[in-house]
Short mmCIF file of C-alpha atoms and ligand atoms in Angstrom, two decimals:
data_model
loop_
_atom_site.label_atom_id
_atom_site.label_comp_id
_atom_site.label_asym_id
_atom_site.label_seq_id
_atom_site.Cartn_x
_atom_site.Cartn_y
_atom_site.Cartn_z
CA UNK A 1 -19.16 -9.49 74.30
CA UNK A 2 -18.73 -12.10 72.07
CA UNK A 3 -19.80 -11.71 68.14
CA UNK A 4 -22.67 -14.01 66.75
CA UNK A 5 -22.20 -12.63 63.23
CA UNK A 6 -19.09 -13.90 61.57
CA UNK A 7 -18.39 -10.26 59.41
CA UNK A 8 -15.97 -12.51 57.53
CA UNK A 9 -18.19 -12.28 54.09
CA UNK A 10 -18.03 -8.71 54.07
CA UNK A 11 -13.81 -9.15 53.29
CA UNK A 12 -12.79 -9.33 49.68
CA UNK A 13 -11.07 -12.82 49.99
CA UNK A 14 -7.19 -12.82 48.85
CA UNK A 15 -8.04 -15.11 45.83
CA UNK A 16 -10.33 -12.41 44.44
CA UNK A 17 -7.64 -9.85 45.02
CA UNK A 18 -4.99 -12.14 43.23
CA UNK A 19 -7.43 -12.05 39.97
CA UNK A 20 -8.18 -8.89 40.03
CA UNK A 21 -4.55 -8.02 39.98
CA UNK A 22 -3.53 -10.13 37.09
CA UNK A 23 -6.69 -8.70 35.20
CA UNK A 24 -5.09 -5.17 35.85
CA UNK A 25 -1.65 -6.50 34.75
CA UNK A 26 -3.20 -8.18 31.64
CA UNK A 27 -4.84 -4.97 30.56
CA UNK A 28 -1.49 -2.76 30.84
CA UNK A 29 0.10 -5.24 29.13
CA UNK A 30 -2.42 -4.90 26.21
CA UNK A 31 -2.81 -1.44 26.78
CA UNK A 32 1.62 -1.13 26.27
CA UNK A 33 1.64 -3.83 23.27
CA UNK A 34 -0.93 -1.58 21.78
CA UNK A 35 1.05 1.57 22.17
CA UNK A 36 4.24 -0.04 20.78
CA UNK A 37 2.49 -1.08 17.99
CA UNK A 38 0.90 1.97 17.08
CA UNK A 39 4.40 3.47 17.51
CA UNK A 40 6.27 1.30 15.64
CA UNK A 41 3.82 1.86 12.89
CA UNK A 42 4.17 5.40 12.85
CA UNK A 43 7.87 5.91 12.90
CA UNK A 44 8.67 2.59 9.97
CA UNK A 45 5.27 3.47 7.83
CA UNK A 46 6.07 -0.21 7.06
CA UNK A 47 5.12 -1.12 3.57
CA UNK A 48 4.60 -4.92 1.89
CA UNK A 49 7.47 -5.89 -0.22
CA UNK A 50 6.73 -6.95 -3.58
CA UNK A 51 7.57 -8.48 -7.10
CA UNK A 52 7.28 -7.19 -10.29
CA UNK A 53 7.57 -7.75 -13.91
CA UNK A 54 10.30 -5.64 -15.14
CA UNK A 55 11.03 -6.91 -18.39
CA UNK A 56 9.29 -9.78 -20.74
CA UNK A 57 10.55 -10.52 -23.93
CA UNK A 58 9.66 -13.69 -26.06
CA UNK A 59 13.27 -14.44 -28.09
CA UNK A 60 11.25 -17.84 -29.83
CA UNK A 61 8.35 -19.60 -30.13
CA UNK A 62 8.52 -23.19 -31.81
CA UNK A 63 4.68 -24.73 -32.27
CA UNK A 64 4.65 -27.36 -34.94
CA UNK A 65 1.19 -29.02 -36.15
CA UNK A 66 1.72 -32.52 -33.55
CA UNK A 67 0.76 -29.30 -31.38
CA UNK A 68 3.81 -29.18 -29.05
CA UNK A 69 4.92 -25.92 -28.35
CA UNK A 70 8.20 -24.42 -27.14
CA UNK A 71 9.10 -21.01 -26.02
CA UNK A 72 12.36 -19.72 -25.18
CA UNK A 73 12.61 -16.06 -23.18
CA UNK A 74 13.64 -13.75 -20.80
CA UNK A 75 11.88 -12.07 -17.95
CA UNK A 76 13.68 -9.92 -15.38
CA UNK A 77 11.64 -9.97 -12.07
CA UNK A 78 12.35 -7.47 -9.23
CA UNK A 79 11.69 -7.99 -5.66
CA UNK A 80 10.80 -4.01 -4.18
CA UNK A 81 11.47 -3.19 -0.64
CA UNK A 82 10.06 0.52 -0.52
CA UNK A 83 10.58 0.61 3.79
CA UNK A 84 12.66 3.34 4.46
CA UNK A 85 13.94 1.97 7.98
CA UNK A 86 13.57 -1.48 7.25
CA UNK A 87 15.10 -4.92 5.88
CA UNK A 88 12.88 -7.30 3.73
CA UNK A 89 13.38 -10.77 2.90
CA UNK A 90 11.92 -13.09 0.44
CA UNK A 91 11.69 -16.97 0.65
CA UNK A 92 9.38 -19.86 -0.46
CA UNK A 93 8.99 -18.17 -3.96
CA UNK A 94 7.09 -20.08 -7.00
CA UNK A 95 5.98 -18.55 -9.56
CA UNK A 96 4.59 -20.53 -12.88
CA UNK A 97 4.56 -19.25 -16.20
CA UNK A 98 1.56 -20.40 -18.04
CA UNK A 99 -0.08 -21.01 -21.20
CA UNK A 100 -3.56 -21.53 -21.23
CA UNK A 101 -3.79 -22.93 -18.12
CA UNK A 102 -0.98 -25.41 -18.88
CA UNK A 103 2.74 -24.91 -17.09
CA UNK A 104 5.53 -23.98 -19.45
CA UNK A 105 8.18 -23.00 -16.72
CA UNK A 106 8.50 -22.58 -13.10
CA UNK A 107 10.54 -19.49 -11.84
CA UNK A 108 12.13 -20.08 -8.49
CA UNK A 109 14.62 -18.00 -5.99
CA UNK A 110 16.81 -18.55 -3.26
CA UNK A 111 15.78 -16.71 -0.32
CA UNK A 112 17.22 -13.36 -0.60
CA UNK A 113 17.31 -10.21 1.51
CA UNK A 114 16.68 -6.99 0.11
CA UNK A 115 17.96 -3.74 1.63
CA UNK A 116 15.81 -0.83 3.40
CA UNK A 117 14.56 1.31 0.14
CA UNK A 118 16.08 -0.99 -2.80
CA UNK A 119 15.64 -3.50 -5.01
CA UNK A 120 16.93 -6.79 -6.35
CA UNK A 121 16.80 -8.32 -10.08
CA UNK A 122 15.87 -11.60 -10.64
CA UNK A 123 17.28 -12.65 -13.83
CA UNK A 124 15.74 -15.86 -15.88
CA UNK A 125 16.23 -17.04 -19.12
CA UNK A 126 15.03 -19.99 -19.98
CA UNK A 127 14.03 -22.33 -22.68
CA UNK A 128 11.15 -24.84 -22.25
CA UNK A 129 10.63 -28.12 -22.96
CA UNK A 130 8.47 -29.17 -25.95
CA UNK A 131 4.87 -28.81 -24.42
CA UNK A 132 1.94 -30.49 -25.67
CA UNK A 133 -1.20 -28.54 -25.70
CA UNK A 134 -5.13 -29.93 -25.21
CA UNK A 135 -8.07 -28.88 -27.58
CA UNK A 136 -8.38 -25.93 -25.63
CA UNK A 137 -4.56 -24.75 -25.67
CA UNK A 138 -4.11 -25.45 -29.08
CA UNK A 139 -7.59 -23.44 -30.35
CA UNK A 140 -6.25 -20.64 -27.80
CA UNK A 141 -2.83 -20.55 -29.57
CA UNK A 142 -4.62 -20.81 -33.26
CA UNK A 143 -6.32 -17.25 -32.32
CA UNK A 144 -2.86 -15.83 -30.96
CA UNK A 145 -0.81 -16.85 -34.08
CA UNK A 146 -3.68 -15.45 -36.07
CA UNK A 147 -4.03 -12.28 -33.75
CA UNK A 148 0.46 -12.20 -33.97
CA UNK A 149 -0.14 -11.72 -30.18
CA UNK A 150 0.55 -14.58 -27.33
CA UNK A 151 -0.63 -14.47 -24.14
CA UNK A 152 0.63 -15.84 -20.91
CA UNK A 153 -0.22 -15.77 -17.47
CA UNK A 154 2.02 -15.48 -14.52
CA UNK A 155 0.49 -16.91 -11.38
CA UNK A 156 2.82 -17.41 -7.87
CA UNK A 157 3.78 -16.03 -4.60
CA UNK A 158 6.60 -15.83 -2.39
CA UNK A 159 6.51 -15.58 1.30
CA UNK A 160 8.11 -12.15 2.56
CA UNK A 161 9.19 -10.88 5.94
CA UNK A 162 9.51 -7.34 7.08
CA UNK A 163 12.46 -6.43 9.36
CA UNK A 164 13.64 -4.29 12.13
CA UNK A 165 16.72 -5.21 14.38
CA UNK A 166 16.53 -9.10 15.93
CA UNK A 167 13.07 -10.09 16.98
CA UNK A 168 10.83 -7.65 15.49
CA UNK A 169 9.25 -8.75 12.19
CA UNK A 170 5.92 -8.43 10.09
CA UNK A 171 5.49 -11.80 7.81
CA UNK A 172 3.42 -11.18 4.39
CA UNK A 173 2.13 -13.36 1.61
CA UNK A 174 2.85 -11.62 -1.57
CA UNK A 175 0.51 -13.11 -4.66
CA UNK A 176 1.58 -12.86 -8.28
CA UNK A 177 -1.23 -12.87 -10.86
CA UNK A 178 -1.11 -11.67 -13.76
CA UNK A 179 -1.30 -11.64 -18.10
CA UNK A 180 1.92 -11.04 -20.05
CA UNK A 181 1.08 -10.66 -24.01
CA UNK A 182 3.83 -10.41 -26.55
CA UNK A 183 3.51 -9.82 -29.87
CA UNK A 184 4.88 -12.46 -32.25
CA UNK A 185 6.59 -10.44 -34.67
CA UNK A 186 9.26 -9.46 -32.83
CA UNK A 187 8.71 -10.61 -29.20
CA UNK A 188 8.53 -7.75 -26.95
CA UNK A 189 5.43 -7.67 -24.63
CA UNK A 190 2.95 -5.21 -24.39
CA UNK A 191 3.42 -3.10 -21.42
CA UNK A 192 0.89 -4.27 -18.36
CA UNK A 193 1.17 -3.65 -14.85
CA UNK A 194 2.18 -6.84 -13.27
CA UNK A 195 2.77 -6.14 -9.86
CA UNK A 196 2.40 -8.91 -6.77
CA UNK A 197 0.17 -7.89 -4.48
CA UNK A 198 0.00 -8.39 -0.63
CA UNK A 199 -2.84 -10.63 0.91
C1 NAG B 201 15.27 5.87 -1.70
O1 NAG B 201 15.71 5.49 -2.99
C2 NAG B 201 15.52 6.46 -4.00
C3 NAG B 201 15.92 5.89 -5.34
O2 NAG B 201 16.67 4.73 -5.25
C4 NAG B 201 16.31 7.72 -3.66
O3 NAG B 201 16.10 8.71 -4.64
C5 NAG B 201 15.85 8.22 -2.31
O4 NAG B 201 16.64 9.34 -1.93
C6 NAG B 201 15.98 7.13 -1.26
N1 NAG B 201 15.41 7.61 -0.01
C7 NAG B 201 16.03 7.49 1.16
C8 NAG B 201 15.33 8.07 2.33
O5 NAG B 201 17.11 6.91 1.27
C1 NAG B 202 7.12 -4.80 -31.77
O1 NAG B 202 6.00 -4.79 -32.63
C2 NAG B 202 4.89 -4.00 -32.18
C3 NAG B 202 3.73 -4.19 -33.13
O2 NAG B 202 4.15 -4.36 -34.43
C4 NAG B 202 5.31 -2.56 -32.04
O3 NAG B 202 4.24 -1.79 -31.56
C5 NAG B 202 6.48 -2.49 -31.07
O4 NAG B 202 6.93 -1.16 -30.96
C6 NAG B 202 7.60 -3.39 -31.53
N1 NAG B 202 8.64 -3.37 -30.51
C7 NAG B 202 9.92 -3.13 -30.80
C8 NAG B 202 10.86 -3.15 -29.66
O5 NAG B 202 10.28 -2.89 -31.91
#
């Protein structure tokens, strides 16, 4: 007997099969991406490399009354990678040294790579040109002569990179911001955390 009703609707057709299939494929492969994430969290615990202020010291300070000012010193920098399993590197780094708002030197690096639980130093010494100062700058360095205590703000980042083996890698921003004071009389600064942090 021949059939009047087509039962052909009743069939899941192949296309729907086809989607459904890649759905299932896409979630495993979320579902493994996941799990070798969470993983590779657990065993490398991986950790932000950053920069810190290790040393400041003011050797000179030169401000004459045409309100130009000129400061000469040395500040040691050190880039911290505290991953126990893995590489960091460092690139893109600009960090200004500032008075008052106003640029008095700009401390730059090479990209560098810094070993699994080390450190590197970042040496500068440097002597800046003769600067002149605005109404502001110059009242701000009036109370700091007065005060024998000059402040100066470090403001930067540097672009960092986390590393295991060839293709796996975590990419950070690390930002710099931070006072520096140093008293007059003798130059050394006054001990303050300055520590990039990671954003
Ligand atoms: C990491 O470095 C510190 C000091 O440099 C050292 O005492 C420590 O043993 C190191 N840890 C590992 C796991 O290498
Ligand atoms: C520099 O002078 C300040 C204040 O007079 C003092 O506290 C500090 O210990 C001095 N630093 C050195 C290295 O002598």
């Amino acid at each position: 007997m021949p059939r009047l009703i087509s039962d052909e609707g009743r069939h899941t057709h192949p296309l729907v099969w086809a989607i459904a299939i890649v759905c299932l494929i896409l979630v495993i492969a979320v579902i493994i991406t996941g799990i070798v994430v969470l993983t590779v969290y657990i065993i490398y615990k991986p950790k932000a490399p950053y920069i810190k202020v290790a040393y400041a010291h003011l050797n000179n300070l030169v401000y004459d009354q045409s309100g130009l000012l000129q400061i000469d010193m040395t500040l040691t920098m050190v880039a911290e990678n505290d991953n126990m399993r893995a590489h960091a590197s460092f690139s893109d780094q600009r960090i200004l040294l500032q008075f008052h708002g106003i640029d008095v030197a700009v401390l730059r690096a090479d990209p560098f790579e810094v070993a699994k639980n080390n450190s590197l130093e970042l040496n500068y010494l440097f002597q800046s040109q003769p600067i002149p100062l605005g109404e502001g700058a110059r009242d701000t360095m009036d109370v700091a002569l007065k005060r024998g205590m000059v402040p100066f703000e470090l403001i930067g980042q540097a672009r960092t990179r986390w590393k295991v083996g060839f293709f796996l890698s975590v990419r950070f921003f690390t930002r710099l911001n931070c006072h520096l004071n140093f008293f007059l009389l003798n130059g050394s600064a006054i001990n303050s955390d300055c520590s990039s942090k990671t954003k």
